Structures are given as C-alpha cells and as structure tokens.
PDB file of C-alpha atoms in Angstrom:
ATOM      1  CA  GLN A  48     137.491 -83.165 207.664  1.00 72.00           C
ATOM      2  CA  ALA A  49     135.515 -81.694 210.539  1.00 82.00           C
ATOM      3  CA  GLY A  50     132.319 -79.833 209.739  1.00 88.00           C
ATOM      4  CA  ASP A  51     131.578 -76.243 210.632  1.00 91.00           C
ATOM      5  CA  PRO A  52     129.732 -77.039 213.902  1.00 92.00           C
ATOM      6  CA  GLU A  53     132.668 -79.090 215.223  1.00 93.00           C
ATOM      7  CA  VAL A  54     135.223 -76.446 214.291  1.00 94.00           C
ATOM      8  CA  GLU A  55     133.047 -73.687 215.704  1.00 94.00           C
ATOM      9  CA  GLU A  56     132.894 -75.562 219.016  1.00 96.00           C
ATOM     10  CA  ILE A  57     136.695 -75.844 219.072  1.00 96.00           C
ATOM     11  CA  VAL A  58     137.044 -72.128 218.335  1.00 97.00           C
ATOM     12  CA  ARG A  59     134.520 -71.148 220.998  1.00 98.00           C
ATOM     13  CA  SER A  60     136.105 -73.419 223.623  1.00 98.00           C
ATOM     14  CA  SER A  61     139.503 -71.914 222.768  1.00 98.00           C
ATOM     15  CA  ILE A  62     138.103 -68.430 223.373  1.00 98.00           C
ATOM     16  CA  THR A  63     136.738 -69.576 226.730  1.00 98.00           C
ATOM     17  CA  ALA A  64     140.130 -71.013 227.685  1.00 98.00           C
ATOM     18  CA  LEU A  65     141.998 -67.885 226.580  1.00 97.00           C
ATOM     19  CA  LYS A  66     139.687 -65.661 228.605  1.00 96.00           C
ATOM     20  CA  THR A  67     140.732 -67.479 231.791  1.00 97.00           C
ATOM     21  CA  ARG A  68     144.409 -66.620 231.302  1.00 97.00           C
ATOM     22  CA  GLN A  69     145.820 -63.576 233.029  1.00 97.00           C
ATOM     23  CA  ASP A  70     148.354 -63.031 230.225  1.00 97.00           C
ATOM     24  CA  VAL A  71     145.580 -62.628 227.619  1.00 97.00           C
ATOM     25  CA  ASP A  72     143.577 -59.479 226.991  1.00 97.00           C
ATOM     26  CA  PRO A  73     140.189 -60.856 225.876  1.00 95.00           C
ATOM     27  CA  ARG A  74     139.497 -57.610 224.005  1.00 94.00           C
ATOM     28  CA  LYS A  75     142.437 -58.358 221.701  1.00 97.00           C
ATOM     29  CA  LEU A  76     141.717 -61.775 220.250  1.00 98.00           C
ATOM     30  CA  GLY A  77     142.452 -62.466 216.597  1.00 98.00           C
ATOM     31  CA  LEU A  78     141.619 -65.408 214.356  1.00 98.00           C
ATOM     32  CA  THR A  79     143.812 -66.824 211.604  1.00 98.00           C
ATOM     33  CA  GLY A  80     144.046 -69.953 209.521  1.00 96.00           C
ATOM     34  CA  PHE A  81     145.509 -71.513 206.411  1.00 94.00           C
ATOM     35  CA  CYS A  82     143.627 -73.275 203.596  1.00 94.00           C
ATOM     36  CA  ALA A  83     140.507 -74.721 205.274  1.00 93.00           C
ATOM     37  CA  GLY A  84     141.529 -72.596 208.263  1.00 94.00           C
ATOM     38  CA  GLY A  85     141.414 -69.556 205.981  1.00 96.00           C
ATOM     39  CA  ARG A  86     137.870 -70.539 205.096  1.00 96.00           C
ATOM     40  CA  PHE A  87     137.051 -70.939 208.796  1.00 96.00           C
ATOM     41  CA  THR A  88     138.525 -67.491 209.481  1.00 98.00           C
ATOM     42  CA  MET A  89     136.290 -65.989 206.780  1.00 98.00           C
ATOM     43  CA  LEU A  90     133.325 -67.982 208.107  1.00 96.00           C
ATOM     44  CA  PHE A  91     133.630 -67.429 211.857  1.00 97.00           C
ATOM     45  CA  LEU A  92     135.014 -63.879 212.006  1.00 98.00           C
ATOM     46  CA  PRO A  93     131.531 -62.504 211.168  1.00 98.00           C
ATOM     47  CA  GLN A  94     129.762 -64.956 213.465  1.00 96.00           C
ATOM     48  CA  ILE A  95     131.896 -64.892 216.624  1.00 97.00           C
ATOM     49  CA  LYS A  96     132.089 -61.358 217.958  1.00 97.00           C
ATOM     50  CA  ASP A  97     134.932 -62.095 220.412  1.00 97.00           C
ATOM     51  CA  PHE A  98     137.454 -61.533 217.616  1.00 98.00           C
ATOM     52  CA  GLY A  99     138.790 -58.060 216.937  1.00 98.00           C
ATOM     53  CA  ALA A 100     140.466 -58.988 213.633  1.00 98.00           C
ATOM     54  CA  GLY A 101     141.201 -61.924 211.368  1.00 98.00           C
ATOM     55  CA  VAL A 102     143.779 -63.014 208.813  1.00 98.00           C
ATOM     56  CA  ALA A 103     142.767 -65.590 206.200  1.00 98.00           C
ATOM     57  CA  PHE A 104     145.552 -67.330 204.288  1.00 97.00           C
ATOM     58  CA  TYR A 105     144.459 -68.780 200.930  1.00 95.00           C
ATOM     59  CA  GLY A 106     140.898 -69.422 202.026  1.00 95.00           C
ATOM     60  CA  PHE A 107     137.750 -70.439 200.204  1.00 96.00           C
ATOM     61  CA  PRO A 108     135.063 -67.738 200.436  1.00 97.00           C
ATOM     62  CA  TYR A 109     132.546 -69.596 198.268  1.00 97.00           C
ATOM     63  CA  SER A 110     133.069 -73.125 199.584  1.00 94.00           C
ATOM     64  CA  ARG A 111     130.615 -74.928 201.815  1.00 91.00           C
ATOM     65  CA  GLY A 112     133.435 -77.162 202.997  1.00 78.00           C
ATOM     66  CA  ASN A 113     132.586 -80.662 204.153  1.00 74.00           C
ATOM     67  CA  THR A 114     128.826 -81.123 204.412  1.00 67.00           C
ATOM     68  CA  ASN A 115     128.156 -77.573 205.612  1.00 80.00           C
ATOM     69  CA  THR A 116     125.253 -75.370 204.676  1.00 82.00           C
ATOM     70  CA  THR A 117     126.742 -71.881 204.244  1.00 92.00           C
ATOM     71  CA  THR A 118     129.721 -70.237 202.592  1.00 96.00           C
ATOM     72  CA  PRO A 119     131.819 -67.504 204.200  1.00 97.00           C
ATOM     73  CA  ALA A 120     130.554 -65.036 201.586  1.00 98.00           C
ATOM     74  CA  GLU A 121     127.006 -65.546 202.859  1.00 97.00           C
ATOM     75  CA  HIS A 122     128.039 -63.970 206.196  1.00 97.00           C
ATOM     76  CA  ILE A 123     129.581 -60.743 204.870  1.00 98.00           C
ATOM     77  CA  SER A 124     126.680 -58.645 206.159  1.00 98.00           C
ATOM     78  CA  LYS A 125     127.511 -59.733 209.730  1.00 98.00           C
ATOM     79  CA  LEU A 126     131.244 -58.953 209.479  1.00 98.00           C
ATOM     80  CA  SER A 127     132.295 -56.161 211.830  1.00 98.00           C
ATOM     81  CA  ALA A 128     135.945 -57.022 212.485  1.00 98.00           C
ATOM     82  CA  PRO A 129     138.635 -56.116 209.943  1.00 98.00           C
ATOM     83  CA  ILE A 130     140.056 -58.931 207.843  1.00 98.00           C
ATOM     84  CA  LEU A 131     143.340 -59.329 206.000  1.00 98.00           C
ATOM     85  CA  ILE A 132     143.319 -61.799 203.147  1.00 98.00           C
ATOM     86  CA  ILE A 133     146.703 -63.195 202.114  1.00 98.00           C
ATOM     87  CA  HIS A 134     146.498 -65.114 198.882  1.00 98.00           C
ATOM     88  CA  PRO A 135     148.800 -66.429 196.146  1.00 98.00           C
ATOM     89  CA  SER A 136     148.132 -65.537 192.521  1.00 98.00           C
ATOM     90  CA  ARG A 137     148.578 -69.113 191.304  1.00 98.00           C
ATOM     91  CA  ASP A 138     146.384 -70.876 193.827  1.00 97.00           C
ATOM     92  CA  GLN A 139     144.682 -73.666 191.901  1.00 97.00           C
ATOM     93  CA  PRO A 140     142.384 -75.005 194.666  1.00 96.00           C
ATOM     94  CA  SER A 141     141.218 -71.445 195.489  1.00 96.00           C
ATOM     95  CA  PRO A 142     141.668 -69.309 192.372  1.00 97.00           C
ATOM     96  CA  ILE A 143     142.496 -65.651 192.886  1.00 98.00           C
ATOM     97  CA  SER A 144     139.421 -64.685 190.860  1.00 98.00           C
ATOM     98  CA  GLY A 145     137.219 -65.926 193.722  1.00 97.00           C
ATOM     99  CA  ILE A 146     139.177 -63.803 196.186  1.00 98.00           C
ATOM    100  CA  TYR A 147     138.736 -60.741 193.976  1.00 98.00           C
ATOM    101  CA  ASN A 148     134.986 -61.436 193.835  1.00 98.00           C
ATOM    102  CA  TYR A 149     134.895 -61.802 197.622  1.00 98.00           C
ATOM    103  CA  THR A 150     136.726 -58.507 198.148  1.00 98.00           C
ATOM    104  CA  ARG A 151     134.317 -56.781 195.757  1.00 98.00           C
ATOM    105  CA  GLU A 152     131.464 -58.055 197.933  1.00 98.00           C
ATOM    106  CA  LEU A 153     133.250 -56.888 201.093  1.00 98.00           C
ATOM    107  CA  ASP A 154     133.764 -53.472 199.553  1.00 98.00           C
ATOM    108  CA  ALA A 155     130.149 -53.196 198.379  1.00 98.00           C
ATOM    109  CA  ALA A 156     129.024 -54.023 201.942  1.00 98.00           C
ATOM    110  CA  ASP A 157     131.443 -51.427 203.406  1.00 98.00           C
ATOM    111  CA  ARG A 158     133.342 -54.080 205.349  1.00 98.00           C
ATOM    112  CA  TYR A 159     136.971 -53.315 206.142  1.00 98.00           C
ATOM    113  CA  TYR A 160     139.478 -55.604 204.473  1.00 98.00           C
ATOM    114  CA  GLU A 161     143.030 -55.581 203.233  1.00 98.00           C
ATOM    115  CA  LEU A 162     144.324 -57.876 200.515  1.00 98.00           C
ATOM    116  CA  LYS A 163     147.908 -58.981 199.953  1.00 98.00           C
ATOM    117  CA  VAL A 164     148.546 -61.074 196.842  1.00 98.00           C
ATOM    118  CA  TYR A 165     151.831 -62.885 196.261  1.00 98.00           C
ATOM    119  CA  GLN A 166     152.409 -63.096 192.537  1.00 97.00           C
ATOM    120  CA  GLY A 167     153.494 -66.469 191.202  1.00 97.00           C
ATOM    121  CA  LYS A 168     153.015 -68.355 194.454  1.00 96.00           C
ATOM    122  CA  PRO A 169     150.918 -71.535 194.700  1.00 96.00           C
ATOM    123  CA  HIS A 170     148.395 -72.671 197.301  1.00 96.00           C
ATOM    124  CA  GLY A 171     150.089 -73.538 200.581  1.00 94.00           C
ATOM    125  CA  PHE A 172     153.147 -71.361 199.954  1.00 95.00           C
ATOM    126  CA  MET A 173     153.475 -70.380 203.628  1.00 92.00           C
ATOM    127  CA  ILE A 174     153.792 -73.781 205.286  1.00 88.00           C
ATOM    128  CA  VAL A 175     155.834 -76.814 204.280  1.00 87.00           C
ATOM    129  CA  ASN A 176     155.836 -79.947 206.435  1.00 89.00           C
ATOM    130  CA  GLY A 177     154.062 -78.108 209.244  1.00 87.00           C
ATOM    131  CA  THR A 178     156.521 -75.212 209.539  1.00 90.00           C
ATOM    132  CA  PHE A 179     156.568 -71.658 208.249  1.00 88.00           C
ATOM    133  CA  VAL A 180     158.593 -71.157 205.097  1.00 90.00           C
ATOM    134  CA  GLN A 181     161.534 -68.881 205.832  1.00 91.00           C
ATOM    135  CA  ASP A 182     162.074 -67.436 202.353  1.00 94.00           C
ATOM    136  CA  THR A 183     161.556 -63.743 201.575  1.00 96.00           C
ATOM    137  CA  VAL A 184     157.875 -64.174 200.710  1.00 96.00           C
ATOM    138  CA  GLY A 185     157.147 -66.353 203.733  1.00 95.00           C
ATOM    139  CA  LYS A 186     158.771 -63.852 206.069  1.00 96.00           C
ATOM    140  CA  ASP A 187     156.914 -60.979 204.412  1.00 97.00           C
ATOM    141  CA  ALA A 188     153.531 -62.721 204.700  1.00 97.00           C
ATOM    142  CA  TYR A 189     154.195 -63.493 208.365  1.00 95.00           C
ATOM    143  CA  ALA A 190     155.110 -59.828 208.945  1.00 97.00           C
ATOM    144  CA  GLU A 191     151.906 -58.765 207.147  1.00 98.00           C
ATOM    145  CA  MET A 192     149.876 -60.946 209.509  1.00 98.00           C
ATOM    146  CA  THR A 193     151.562 -59.831 212.724  1.00 98.00           C
ATOM    147  CA  GLY A 194     151.552 -56.176 211.653  1.00 98.00           C
ATOM    148  CA  PHE A 195     147.845 -56.334 210.831  1.00 98.00           C
ATOM    149  CA  PHE A 196     147.029 -57.831 214.221  1.00 98.00           C
ATOM    150  CA  ARG A 197     149.171 -55.199 215.990  1.00 98.00           C
ATOM    151  CA  ARG A 198     147.396 -52.363 214.161  1.00 98.00           C
ATOM    152  CA  MET A 199     143.877 -53.730 214.480  1.00 98.00           C
ATOM    153  CA  LEU A 200     144.021 -55.088 218.026  1.00 97.00           C
ATOM    154  CA  GLU A 201     145.608 -52.041 219.689  1.00 91.00           C
TER     155      GLU A 201
END
C-alpha cells in the first residue's frame, strides 16, 4: 500500500546499492514488476534514467495507485528506455483495452515498446503463492522477459 514517493525511494536506494557491487554493470540495469509493480515499472522507467529497459507484467497505466498524483501514462513523453508489456487478455483488474490504449499512446509518442498478450489468462497468471508458475505460458513469459533484457541491455 506504499505510495509512489516511498516506492521511488526504495527503487533509488536499490540502484545506489547495486552500483556499489563489482558484479553489477550499472549501465545494464533493468526494472520489472508485477501488478502494482507493473504500474511502478511503467511509472518509474520514464522518471529514473538509470534503467536501460523495463518489463511491466499486468500493470495499470492509467491508475494513480494509492493516494498518488500521476498515472504512468502521464510520463510517456519522458520515456527513453524500451519497455516490454506482458499482459493477459482476461485481466479484470487491468483490462487489456487499457493496455492497448497505452501502447497507442506510446506509439504516437515514438516510444519503443513491445507487447506480449497471453490469450485467456487472468490477472496474476505468472505468480502463485509467491513463486513463478512453471506451466508453458509461465515459462514463455519468463523467457520473454529475460530475452528482452538480454537484447536491450547488451
């Protein structure tokens, strides 16, 4: 239930910590999240320039979240990093129509995005009880994410 400022502080402090590690290339940082984390990926990828790419799983591009003042869609003009959006077609909390609207706005602004839609899947299809789902779709979505980061953060 944290607000955007609190989550932004966590993200920024994580970047600072990662930059101190010798096993991390700070030019190759990516951001990802699920559900509210997908929203935060859409929100902070345009605002925090340390990220070279982002993957948003079933996010909320038009939601202000909990007591916040802006939506991710309001920051499209600042987006410079590529984003992959992974979304299920039967997501009730975040209907696919909103994702299509968001990608139309990204396209109109000439922002690079990729979209992968999993037909028939509901919101939260990737994680059950805190672990990745190991069915065919779950494995494919995970491979989409890791492949996107490999291509974009080379």
